[in-house]
Amino acid sequence: MNDSPGPGAPGPSPSGQPPGWPPPGGQQPGWGWGHTPWAPPPRAPQPGVIPLRPLGVGEILQGSLSTMVKHWRVVLPVAFGVSLVTQAVATVVTGLWREDSEALENLRDNASPSRVVEAMGDSIGTMGVTMVIGLIGSIIAATMLTVVVSRAVLGQSVTAGEAWQSSRPQLARMAGLLLLIPLLMVAFLAVCTAPGLLLYAAGADAVGAALALFGALGGMVGTMWLWIRYCLAAPVLVLEKQGVIASMRRSAKLVRGAWWRIFGVQILALLLLFAVAMIVEIPVGIVQLIAAGDLESATTFSWTSAVITGVGAVISSTLTLPFTAGVTALIYMDQRIRRESLDVELIRAAGQAPVG
């Protein structure tokens, strides 16, 4: 017997497991069809945090913020738990590296191109560990928070336990996504920097270092393109319950033709997150200065300073993780509304009367 409440409905089924959002079917008339040319379009239904129609940039950002405010009992504890674990690991790993790194000390004495490359190579292991741990935490948080956002759009609440039960079957595939996308980015970056690093290893220090730095800049541009291309893969995997490769292909399809718009929304969201991080960083810096006793001591490494920085990072991540996950999930929904008339399915799932 089919327990699904209907095609495209992200709400819970009688069995307790929320069904996935299906891939696009036939095209249906979207919001606003049927009104007369001289009359204003009817107001779109809004059972939850967004109106069920194509969204503006401000509505995506506001919808993510509204999800955090209205569903804080599940959103903030999930984000805090993930942030606490990931930042604790990052603080320990980074602290051990800074305590023992000779390349970092040499760079402070003479920041020549060759020593910059040496410091970059010395930090690769540390950066790799912290990046992987951070991505694991972000994926877990994004998986659970995407479920919360999908319900919030319909005006429905979900507990942390329900979000976990819905997210848990997807975690293995999310781990695959976690590994594949960063590996793809790292491989691209490695290809861009390899010629310079090979020249540097062959003895052409200045030329090799300069070429490696320029290659790294080009590689960062390419990884940004890959980031936007596959940024919707996580919501696709969670809500449509697709596999890793299928989710990446689906993300690329949804992003195609809208790369710059999605890039703009994501960059604007990152700027807002940067502002929040700076607001948190100011009091953290003051506390570090007080704990160190003087400015010179505050600029050198100490475990006290590392712990204070870690606490500030936990606070910042607790606020930024839900916002980032919400923005990405709402971009996904907006793209489906624009291209596949998902608003019709959402209106039906929310029990609202269709417009027009």
mmCIF file of C-alpha atoms in Angstrom:
data_model
loop_
_atom_site.group_PDB
_atom_site.id
_atom_site.type_symbol
_atom_site.label_atom_id
_atom_site.label_comp_id
_atom_site.label_asym_id
_atom_site.label_seq_id
_atom_site.Cartn_x
_atom_site.Cartn_y
_atom_site.Cartn_z
ATOM 1 C CA MET A 1 0.000 0.000 0.000
ATOM 2 C CA ASN A 2 1.357 3.405 -0.895
ATOM 3 C CA ASP A 3 1.905 5.655 2.152
ATOM 4 C CA SER A 4 3.013 8.675 0.157
ATOM 5 C CA PRO A 5 0.797 11.738 0.561
ATOM 6 C CA GLY A 6 1.086 12.620 -3.105
ATOM 7 C CA PRO A 7 3.627 13.418 -5.761
ATOM 8 C CA GLY A 8 6.154 16.020 -4.760
ATOM 9 C CA ALA A 9 5.032 16.251 -1.151
ATOM 10 C CA PRO A 10 7.942 16.516 1.254
ATOM 11 C CA GLY A 11 5.726 16.123 4.316
ATOM 12 C CA PRO A 12 5.620 13.028 6.521
ATOM 13 C CA SER A 13 3.824 9.880 5.469
ATOM 14 C CA PRO A 14 1.653 7.805 7.803
ATOM 15 C CA SER A 15 4.521 5.347 8.200
ATOM 16 C CA GLY A 16 6.642 8.074 9.820
ATOM 17 C CA GLN A 17 9.270 8.238 7.070
ATOM 18 C CA PRO A 18 9.015 11.310 4.850
ATOM 19 C CA PRO A 19 8.890 10.440 1.160
ATOM 20 C CA GLY A 20 11.403 11.874 -1.224
ATOM 21 C CA TRP A 21 10.717 14.706 -3.598
ATOM 22 C CA PRO A 22 10.423 13.117 -7.039
ATOM 23 C CA PRO A 23 12.354 14.183 -10.108
ATOM 24 C CA PRO A 24 10.472 16.478 -12.460
ATOM 25 C CA GLY A 25 7.454 15.102 -14.246
ATOM 26 C CA GLY A 26 5.315 16.797 -16.808
ATOM 27 C CA GLN A 27 5.246 20.556 -16.910
ATOM 28 C CA GLN A 28 2.338 22.167 -15.129
ATOM 29 C CA PRO A 29 1.145 25.754 -15.094
ATOM 30 C CA GLY A 30 2.945 27.645 -12.344
ATOM 31 C CA TRP A 31 1.834 30.396 -10.011
ATOM 32 C CA GLY A 32 -0.009 33.352 -11.395
ATOM 33 C CA TRP A 33 -1.496 31.734 -14.516
ATOM 34 C CA GLY A 34 -5.061 32.631 -15.367
ATOM 35 C CA HIS A 35 -5.259 36.225 -14.098
ATOM 36 C CA THR A 36 -6.526 38.881 -16.486
ATOM 37 C CA PRO A 37 -4.050 41.302 -18.083
ATOM 38 C CA TRP A 38 -5.559 44.333 -16.309
ATOM 39 C CA ALA A 39 -5.690 42.770 -12.850
ATOM 40 C CA PRO A 40 -2.701 42.282 -10.540
ATOM 41 C CA PRO A 41 -1.571 38.672 -10.173
ATOM 42 C CA PRO A 42 -3.088 36.900 -7.183
ATOM 43 C CA ARG A 43 -1.012 36.664 -4.054
ATOM 44 C CA ALA A 44 0.915 33.398 -3.817
ATOM 45 C CA PRO A 45 0.099 31.121 -0.876
ATOM 46 C CA GLN A 46 2.649 31.197 1.935
ATOM 47 C CA PRO A 47 2.008 28.401 4.430
ATOM 48 C CA GLY A 48 5.591 28.533 5.688
ATOM 49 C CA VAL A 49 8.760 30.579 5.439
ATOM 50 C CA ILE A 50 8.542 31.481 1.723
ATOM 51 C CA PRO A 51 5.786 32.330 -0.747
ATOM 52 C CA LEU A 52 5.156 29.393 -3.085
ATOM 53 C CA ARG A 53 6.287 31.055 -6.313
ATOM 54 C CA PRO A 54 9.609 32.000 -7.938
ATOM 55 C CA LEU A 55 11.713 33.700 -5.270
ATOM 56 C CA GLY A 56 13.712 36.881 -5.276
ATOM 57 C CA VAL A 57 17.171 37.066 -3.735
ATOM 58 C CA GLY A 58 15.854 38.792 -0.620
ATOM 59 C CA GLU A 59 13.149 36.161 -0.176
ATOM 60 C CA ILE A 60 15.731 33.360 -0.283
ATOM 61 C CA LEU A 61 17.846 35.053 2.381
ATOM 62 C CA GLN A 62 14.804 36.004 4.469
ATOM 63 C CA GLY A 63 13.396 32.483 4.180
ATOM 64 C CA SER A 64 16.615 30.994 5.514
ATOM 65 C CA LEU A 65 16.655 33.450 8.416
ATOM 66 C CA SER A 66 12.973 32.804 9.150
ATOM 67 C CA THR A 67 13.665 29.070 9.337
ATOM 68 C CA MET A 68 16.343 29.710 11.959
ATOM 69 C CA VAL A 69 14.039 31.945 14.011
ATOM 70 C CA LYS A 70 10.837 29.901 13.804
ATOM 71 C CA HIS A 71 12.493 26.496 14.186
ATOM 72 C CA TRP A 72 15.376 27.409 16.491
ATOM 73 C CA ARG A 73 14.676 24.539 18.903
ATOM 74 C CA VAL A 74 15.951 22.032 16.344
ATOM 75 C CA VAL A 75 18.149 24.239 14.134
ATOM 76 C CA LEU A 76 20.470 25.710 16.763
ATOM 77 C CA PRO A 77 21.156 22.511 18.786
ATOM 78 C CA VAL A 78 22.025 20.598 15.606
ATOM 79 C CA ALA A 79 24.349 23.367 14.428
ATOM 80 C CA PHE A 80 25.930 23.743 17.872
ATOM 81 C CA GLY A 81 26.623 20.022 18.261
ATOM 82 C CA VAL A 82 28.242 19.744 14.838
ATOM 83 C CA SER A 83 30.244 22.950 15.345
ATOM 84 C CA LEU A 84 31.515 21.885 18.761
ATOM 85 C CA VAL A 85 32.918 18.582 17.501
ATOM 86 C CA THR A 86 34.440 19.911 14.274
ATOM 87 C CA GLN A 87 36.001 22.987 15.871
ATOM 88 C CA ALA A 88 37.462 20.950 18.728
ATOM 89 C CA VAL A 89 39.267 18.708 16.228
ATOM 90 C CA ALA A 90 40.340 21.674 14.090
ATOM 91 C CA THR A 91 41.692 23.537 17.126
ATOM 92 C CA VAL A 92 43.814 20.585 18.261
ATOM 93 C CA VAL A 93 45.170 19.777 14.780
ATOM 94 C CA THR A 94 45.947 23.401 13.890
ATOM 95 C CA GLY A 95 47.463 24.047 17.300
ATOM 96 C CA LEU A 96 49.826 21.090 17.011
ATOM 97 C CA TRP A 97 50.907 22.241 13.542
ATOM 98 C CA ARG A 98 51.530 25.857 14.591
ATOM 99 C CA GLU A 99 53.458 24.695 17.634
ATOM 100 C CA ASP A 100 55.915 22.579 15.624
ATOM 101 C CA SER A 101 56.027 24.141 12.134
ATOM 102 C CA GLU A 102 59.513 25.337 11.176
ATOM 103 C CA ALA A 103 58.267 26.500 7.761
ATOM 104 C CA LEU A 104 55.855 28.907 9.420
ATOM 105 C CA GLU A 105 58.624 30.348 11.575
ATOM 106 C CA ASN A 106 60.881 30.760 8.525
ATOM 107 C CA LEU A 107 58.079 32.539 6.669
ATOM 108 C CA ARG A 108 57.813 35.119 9.443
ATOM 109 C CA ASP A 109 61.513 35.920 9.072
ATOM 110 C CA ASN A 110 61.538 36.135 5.252
ATOM 111 C CA ALA A 111 58.354 35.867 3.152
ATOM 112 C CA SER A 112 60.124 35.014 -0.113
ATOM 113 C CA PRO A 113 58.221 33.083 -2.841
ATOM 114 C CA SER A 114 60.211 29.917 -2.115
ATOM 115 C CA ARG A 115 59.368 30.067 1.578
ATOM 116 C CA VAL A 116 55.708 30.733 0.780
ATOM 117 C CA VAL A 117 55.678 27.517 -1.270
ATOM 118 C CA GLU A 118 57.477 25.694 1.557
ATOM 119 C CA ALA A 119 54.889 26.885 4.083
ATOM 120 C CA MET A 120 52.062 25.918 1.725
ATOM 121 C CA GLY A 121 53.464 22.410 1.388
ATOM 122 C CA ASP A 122 53.976 22.136 5.140
ATOM 123 C CA SER A 123 50.365 23.111 5.801
ATOM 124 C CA ILE A 124 48.749 20.737 3.280
ATOM 125 C CA GLY A 125 48.319 17.902 5.766
ATOM 126 C CA THR A 126 46.831 20.156 8.437
ATOM 127 C CA MET A 127 44.553 21.896 5.969
ATOM 128 C CA GLY A 128 43.436 18.539 4.583
ATOM 129 C CA VAL A 129 42.480 17.160 7.994
ATOM 130 C CA THR A 130 40.633 20.284 9.107
ATOM 131 C CA MET A 131 38.883 20.594 5.741
ATOM 132 C CA VAL A 132 37.682 16.987 5.792
ATOM 133 C CA ILE A 133 36.453 17.270 9.388
ATOM 134 C CA GLY A 134 34.730 20.555 8.599
ATOM 135 C CA LEU A 135 33.095 19.103 5.493
ATOM 136 C CA ILE A 136 31.864 16.062 7.415
ATOM 137 C CA GLY A 137 30.269 18.333 9.984
ATOM 138 C CA SER A 138 28.808 20.589 7.316
ATOM 139 C CA ILE A 139 27.330 17.635 5.415
ATOM 140 C CA ILE A 140 25.709 16.184 8.547
ATOM 141 C CA ALA A 141 24.308 19.574 9.476
ATOM 142 C CA ALA A 142 23.218 20.299 5.905
ATOM 143 C CA THR A 143 21.468 16.920 5.630
ATOM 144 C CA MET A 144 19.430 17.409 8.790
ATOM 145 C CA LEU A 145 18.789 21.106 8.227
ATOM 146 C CA THR A 146 17.634 20.515 4.647
ATOM 147 C CA VAL A 147 14.899 18.287 6.069
ATOM 148 C CA VAL A 148 13.938 21.080 8.483
ATOM 149 C CA VAL A 149 13.780 23.642 5.660
ATOM 150 C CA SER A 150 11.690 21.349 3.437
ATOM 151 C CA ARG A 151 9.084 21.103 6.215
ATOM 152 C CA ALA A 152 9.354 24.802 7.120
ATOM 153 C CA VAL A 153 8.405 25.718 3.545
ATOM 154 C CA LEU A 154 5.089 23.912 4.133
ATOM 155 C CA GLY A 155 4.591 25.459 7.571
ATOM 156 C CA GLN A 156 5.378 22.172 9.324
ATOM 157 C CA SER A 157 7.653 21.614 12.314
ATOM 158 C CA VAL A 158 10.072 18.750 12.834
ATOM 159 C CA THR A 159 11.983 17.594 15.907
ATOM 160 C CA ALA A 160 15.706 16.870 15.948
ATOM 161 C CA GLY A 161 14.915 13.165 16.278
ATOM 162 C CA GLU A 162 12.621 13.220 13.255
ATOM 163 C CA ALA A 163 15.206 15.159 11.243
ATOM 164 C CA TRP A 164 17.844 12.584 12.202
ATOM 165 C CA GLN A 165 15.602 9.632 11.335
ATOM 166 C CA SER A 166 14.917 11.161 7.935
ATOM 167 C CA SER A 167 18.567 12.074 7.345
ATOM 168 C CA ARG A 168 20.262 8.899 8.572
ATOM 169 C CA PRO A 169 19.498 6.736 5.486
ATOM 170 C CA GLN A 170 21.101 9.419 3.315
ATOM 171 C CA LEU A 171 24.360 9.769 5.265
ATOM 172 C CA ALA A 172 26.261 7.013 3.431
ATOM 173 C CA ARG A 173 25.522 8.614 0.075
ATOM 174 C CA MET A 174 26.272 12.036 1.540
ATOM 175 C CA ALA A 175 29.660 10.658 2.600
ATOM 176 C CA GLY A 176 30.242 9.668 -1.026
ATOM 177 C CA LEU A 177 29.254 13.148 -2.109
ATOM 178 C CA LEU A 178 31.542 14.549 0.579
ATOM 179 C CA LEU A 179 34.482 12.615 -0.824
ATOM 180 C CA LEU A 180 33.841 13.002 -4.534
ATOM 181 C CA ILE A 181 33.251 16.749 -4.851
ATOM 182 C CA PRO A 182 36.265 17.836 -2.758
ATOM 183 C CA LEU A 183 38.464 15.259 -4.509
ATOM 184 C CA LEU A 184 37.354 16.679 -7.841
ATOM 185 C CA MET A 185 38.264 20.175 -6.656
ATOM 186 C CA VAL A 186 41.599 19.069 -5.213
ATOM 187 C CA ALA A 187 42.455 17.205 -8.432
ATOM 188 C CA PHE A 188 41.710 20.302 -10.496
ATOM 189 C CA LEU A 189 43.793 22.464 -8.161
ATOM 190 C CA ALA A 190 46.647 19.934 -8.287
ATOM 191 C CA VAL A 191 46.677 19.981 -12.091
ATOM 192 C CA CYS A 192 46.873 23.786 -12.053
ATOM 193 C CA THR A 193 49.735 23.962 -9.547
ATOM 194 C CA ALA A 194 51.706 20.881 -10.676
ATOM 195 C CA PRO A 195 53.846 22.607 -13.378
ATOM 196 C CA GLY A 196 55.097 25.251 -10.959
ATOM 197 C CA LEU A 197 55.765 22.738 -8.206
ATOM 198 C CA LEU A 198 57.706 20.513 -10.613
ATOM 199 C CA LEU A 199 59.865 23.449 -11.715
ATOM 200 C CA TYR A 200 60.452 24.369 -8.095
ATOM 201 C CA ALA A 201 61.484 20.789 -7.294
ATOM 202 C CA ALA A 202 63.849 20.832 -10.292
ATOM 203 C CA GLY A 203 65.709 23.821 -8.853
ATOM 204 C CA ALA A 204 64.037 26.764 -10.608
ATOM 205 C CA ASP A 205 62.959 28.260 -7.302
ATOM 206 C CA ALA A 206 61.757 31.725 -8.326
ATOM 207 C CA VAL A 207 60.070 30.713 -11.595
ATOM 208 C CA GLY A 208 58.543 27.584 -10.090
ATOM 209 C CA ALA A 209 57.209 29.405 -7.042
ATOM 210 C CA ALA A 210 55.677 32.181 -9.156
ATOM 211 C CA LEU A 211 54.107 29.694 -11.578
ATOM 212 C CA ALA A 212 52.738 27.645 -8.683
ATOM 213 C CA LEU A 213 51.145 30.723 -7.139
ATOM 214 C CA PHE A 214 49.543 31.772 -10.441
ATOM 215 C CA GLY A 215 48.389 28.197 -10.967
ATOM 216 C CA ALA A 216 46.845 28.181 -7.516
ATOM 217 C CA LEU A 217 44.919 31.364 -8.334
ATOM 218 C CA GLY A 218 43.603 29.848 -11.562
ATOM 219 C CA GLY A 219 42.772 26.648 -9.738
ATOM 220 C CA MET A 220 40.770 28.569 -7.151
ATOM 221 C CA VAL A 221 38.672 30.136 -9.920
ATOM 222 C CA GLY A 222 38.007 26.684 -11.348
ATOM 223 C CA THR A 223 37.084 25.219 -7.978
ATOM 224 C CA MET A 224 34.635 28.081 -7.461
ATOM 225 C CA TRP A 225 32.970 27.165 -10.766
ATOM 226 C CA LEU A 226 32.759 23.535 -9.633
ATOM 227 C CA TRP A 227 31.366 24.623 -6.260
ATOM 228 C CA ILE A 228 28.431 26.447 -7.845
ATOM 229 C CA ARG A 229 27.876 23.712 -10.434
ATOM 230 C CA TYR A 230 27.443 21.074 -7.724
ATOM 231 C CA CYS A 231 26.140 23.209 -4.850
ATOM 232 C CA LEU A 232 22.600 21.806 -5.192
ATOM 233 C CA ALA A 233 23.698 18.160 -5.109
ATOM 234 C CA ALA A 234 23.126 17.856 -1.344
ATOM 235 C CA PRO A 235 19.465 19.007 -1.403
ATOM 236 C CA VAL A 236 18.865 16.806 -4.458
ATOM 237 C CA LEU A 237 20.297 13.791 -2.649
ATOM 238 C CA VAL A 238 18.311 14.426 0.551
ATOM 239 C CA LEU A 239 14.962 15.470 -0.899
ATOM 240 C CA GLU A 240 14.863 13.401 -4.095
ATOM 241 C CA LYS A 241 16.786 10.470 -2.567
ATOM 242 C CA GLN A 242 19.054 10.106 -5.594
ATOM 243 C CA GLY A 243 22.531 8.602 -5.745
ATOM 244 C CA VAL A 244 25.790 10.537 -5.641
ATOM 245 C CA ILE A 245 26.477 10.777 -9.385
ATOM 246 C CA ALA A 246 22.794 11.299 -10.200
ATOM 247 C CA SER A 247 22.634 14.117 -7.635
ATOM 248 C CA MET A 248 25.674 15.831 -9.141
ATOM 249 C CA ARG A 249 24.224 15.549 -12.651
ATOM 250 C CA ARG A 250 20.884 16.844 -11.412
ATOM 251 C CA SER A 251 22.595 19.778 -9.683
ATOM 252 C CA ALA A 252 24.495 20.635 -12.862
ATOM 253 C CA LYS A 253 21.216 20.542 -14.798
ATOM 254 C CA LEU A 254 19.426 22.809 -12.323
ATOM 255 C CA VAL A 255 22.344 25.256 -12.254
ATOM 256 C CA ARG A 256 22.752 25.350 -16.047
ATOM 257 C CA GLY A 257 21.716 28.751 -17.385
ATOM 258 C CA ALA A 258 21.498 30.220 -13.871
ATOM 259 C CA TRP A 259 25.147 29.934 -12.766
ATOM 260 C CA TRP A 260 25.690 33.654 -12.320
ATOM 261 C CA ARG A 261 22.425 34.164 -10.451
ATOM 262 C CA ILE A 262 23.164 31.306 -8.058
ATOM 263 C CA PHE A 263 26.745 32.519 -7.712
ATOM 264 C CA GLY A 264 25.450 35.982 -6.795
ATOM 265 C CA VAL A 265 23.059 34.622 -4.168
ATOM 266 C CA GLN A 266 25.748 32.412 -2.650
ATOM 267 C CA ILE A 267 28.308 35.236 -2.595
ATOM 268 C CA LEU A 268 25.783 37.601 -0.992
ATOM 269 C CA ALA A 269 25.042 34.954 1.624
ATOM 270 C CA LEU A 270 28.784 34.532 2.243
ATOM 271 C CA LEU A 271 29.178 38.300 2.689
ATOM 272 C CA LEU A 272 26.411 38.288 5.289
ATOM 273 C CA LEU A 273 28.071 35.358 7.024
ATOM 274 C CA PHE A 274 31.388 37.211 6.938
ATOM 275 C CA ALA A 275 29.728 40.170 8.660
ATOM 276 C CA VAL A 276 28.349 37.858 11.354
ATOM 277 C CA ALA A 277 31.777 36.263 11.787
ATOM 278 C CA MET A 278 33.369 39.688 12.211
ATOM 279 C CA ILE A 279 30.801 40.631 14.851
ATOM 280 C CA VAL A 280 31.767 37.488 16.761
ATOM 281 C CA GLU A 281 35.491 37.951 16.091
ATOM 282 C CA ILE A 282 35.724 41.416 17.668
ATOM 283 C CA PRO A 283 34.872 40.342 21.243
ATOM 284 C CA VAL A 284 36.928 37.154 20.753
ATOM 285 C CA GLY A 285 39.951 39.289 19.841
ATOM 286 C CA ILE A 286 39.406 41.476 22.886
ATOM 287 C CA VAL A 287 39.282 38.415 25.149
ATOM 288 C CA GLN A 288 42.473 37.075 23.533
ATOM 289 C CA LEU A 289 44.242 40.382 24.171
ATOM 290 C CA ILE A 290 43.139 40.430 27.800
ATOM 291 C CA ALA A 291 44.236 36.811 28.282
ATOM 292 C CA ALA A 292 47.636 37.453 26.653
ATOM 293 C CA GLY A 293 48.333 40.600 28.653
ATOM 294 C CA ASP A 294 49.987 42.544 25.805
ATOM 295 C CA LEU A 295 49.757 42.897 22.022
ATOM 296 C CA GLU A 296 53.008 41.063 21.253
ATOM 297 C CA SER A 297 51.958 37.985 23.225
ATOM 298 C CA ALA A 298 48.508 38.051 21.596
ATOM 299 C CA THR A 299 50.048 37.697 18.118
ATOM 300 C CA THR A 300 52.112 34.616 19.010
ATOM 301 C CA PHE A 301 50.672 31.133 19.290
ATOM 302 C CA SER A 302 49.444 29.790 22.620
ATOM 303 C CA TRP A 303 46.955 27.079 23.504
ATOM 304 C CA THR A 304 44.912 29.599 25.483
ATOM 305 C CA SER A 305 44.580 31.746 22.382
ATOM 306 C CA ALA A 306 43.734 28.676 20.274
ATOM 307 C CA VAL A 307 40.955 27.626 22.649
ATOM 308 C CA ILE A 308 39.491 31.147 22.731
ATOM 309 C CA THR A 309 39.555 31.212 18.922
ATOM 310 C CA GLY A 310 37.867 27.799 18.841
ATOM 311 C CA VAL A 311 35.079 28.980 21.149
ATOM 312 C CA GLY A 312 34.489 31.971 18.890
ATOM 313 C CA ALA A 313 34.417 29.666 15.863
ATOM 314 C CA VAL A 314 31.804 27.437 17.529
ATOM 315 C CA ILE A 315 29.573 30.451 18.186
ATOM 316 C CA SER A 316 30.038 31.706 14.635
ATOM 317 C CA SER A 317 29.407 28.292 13.040
ATOM 318 C CA THR A 318 26.295 27.735 15.141
ATOM 319 C CA LEU A 319 24.818 30.817 13.490
ATOM 320 C CA THR A 320 26.218 30.395 9.983
ATOM 321 C CA LEU A 321 25.697 26.661 9.317
ATOM 322 C CA PRO A 322 21.868 26.816 9.434
ATOM 323 C CA PHE A 323 21.812 29.953 7.306
ATOM 324 C CA THR A 324 24.055 28.396 4.640
ATOM 325 C CA ALA A 325 22.040 25.171 4.551
ATOM 326 C CA GLY A 326 18.806 27.137 4.336
ATOM 327 C CA VAL A 327 20.017 29.310 1.462
ATOM 328 C CA THR A 328 21.187 26.275 -0.539
ATOM 329 C CA ALA A 329 17.936 24.370 0.046
ATOM 330 C CA LEU A 330 15.836 27.388 -0.951
ATOM 331 C CA ILE A 331 17.924 27.982 -4.097
ATOM 332 C CA TYR A 332 17.201 24.356 -5.025
ATOM 333 C CA MET A 333 13.465 24.847 -4.461
ATOM 334 C CA ASP A 334 13.493 28.132 -6.371
ATOM 335 C CA GLN A 335 15.166 26.502 -9.378
ATOM 336 C CA ARG A 336 12.584 23.714 -9.371
ATOM 337 C CA ILE A 337 9.741 26.205 -9.046
ATOM 338 C CA ARG A 338 11.093 28.195 -12.002
ATOM 339 C CA ARG A 339 11.739 25.185 -14.249
ATOM 340 C CA GLU A 340 9.430 22.416 -13.079
ATOM 341 C CA SER A 341 6.466 24.166 -11.410
ATOM 342 C CA LEU A 342 7.292 22.670 -8.032
ATOM 343 C CA ASP A 343 5.101 25.377 -6.489
ATOM 344 C CA VAL A 344 2.009 23.487 -7.715
ATOM 345 C CA GLU A 345 3.129 20.356 -5.853
ATOM 346 C CA LEU A 346 4.026 22.349 -2.735
ATOM 347 C CA ILE A 347 0.644 24.097 -2.707
ATOM 348 C CA ARG A 348 -1.059 20.729 -2.971
ATOM 349 C CA ALA A 349 1.146 19.237 -0.226
ATOM 350 C CA ALA A 350 0.433 22.178 2.074
ATOM 351 C CA GLY A 351 -3.311 21.828 1.520
ATOM 352 C CA GLN A 352 -3.593 25.321 0.046
ATOM 353 C CA ALA A 353 -6.021 26.362 -2.667
ATOM 354 C CA PRO A 354 -4.261 26.820 -6.036
ATOM 355 C CA VAL A 355 -3.883 30.376 -7.275
ATOM 356 C CA GLY A 356 -5.321 31.693 -10.524
#
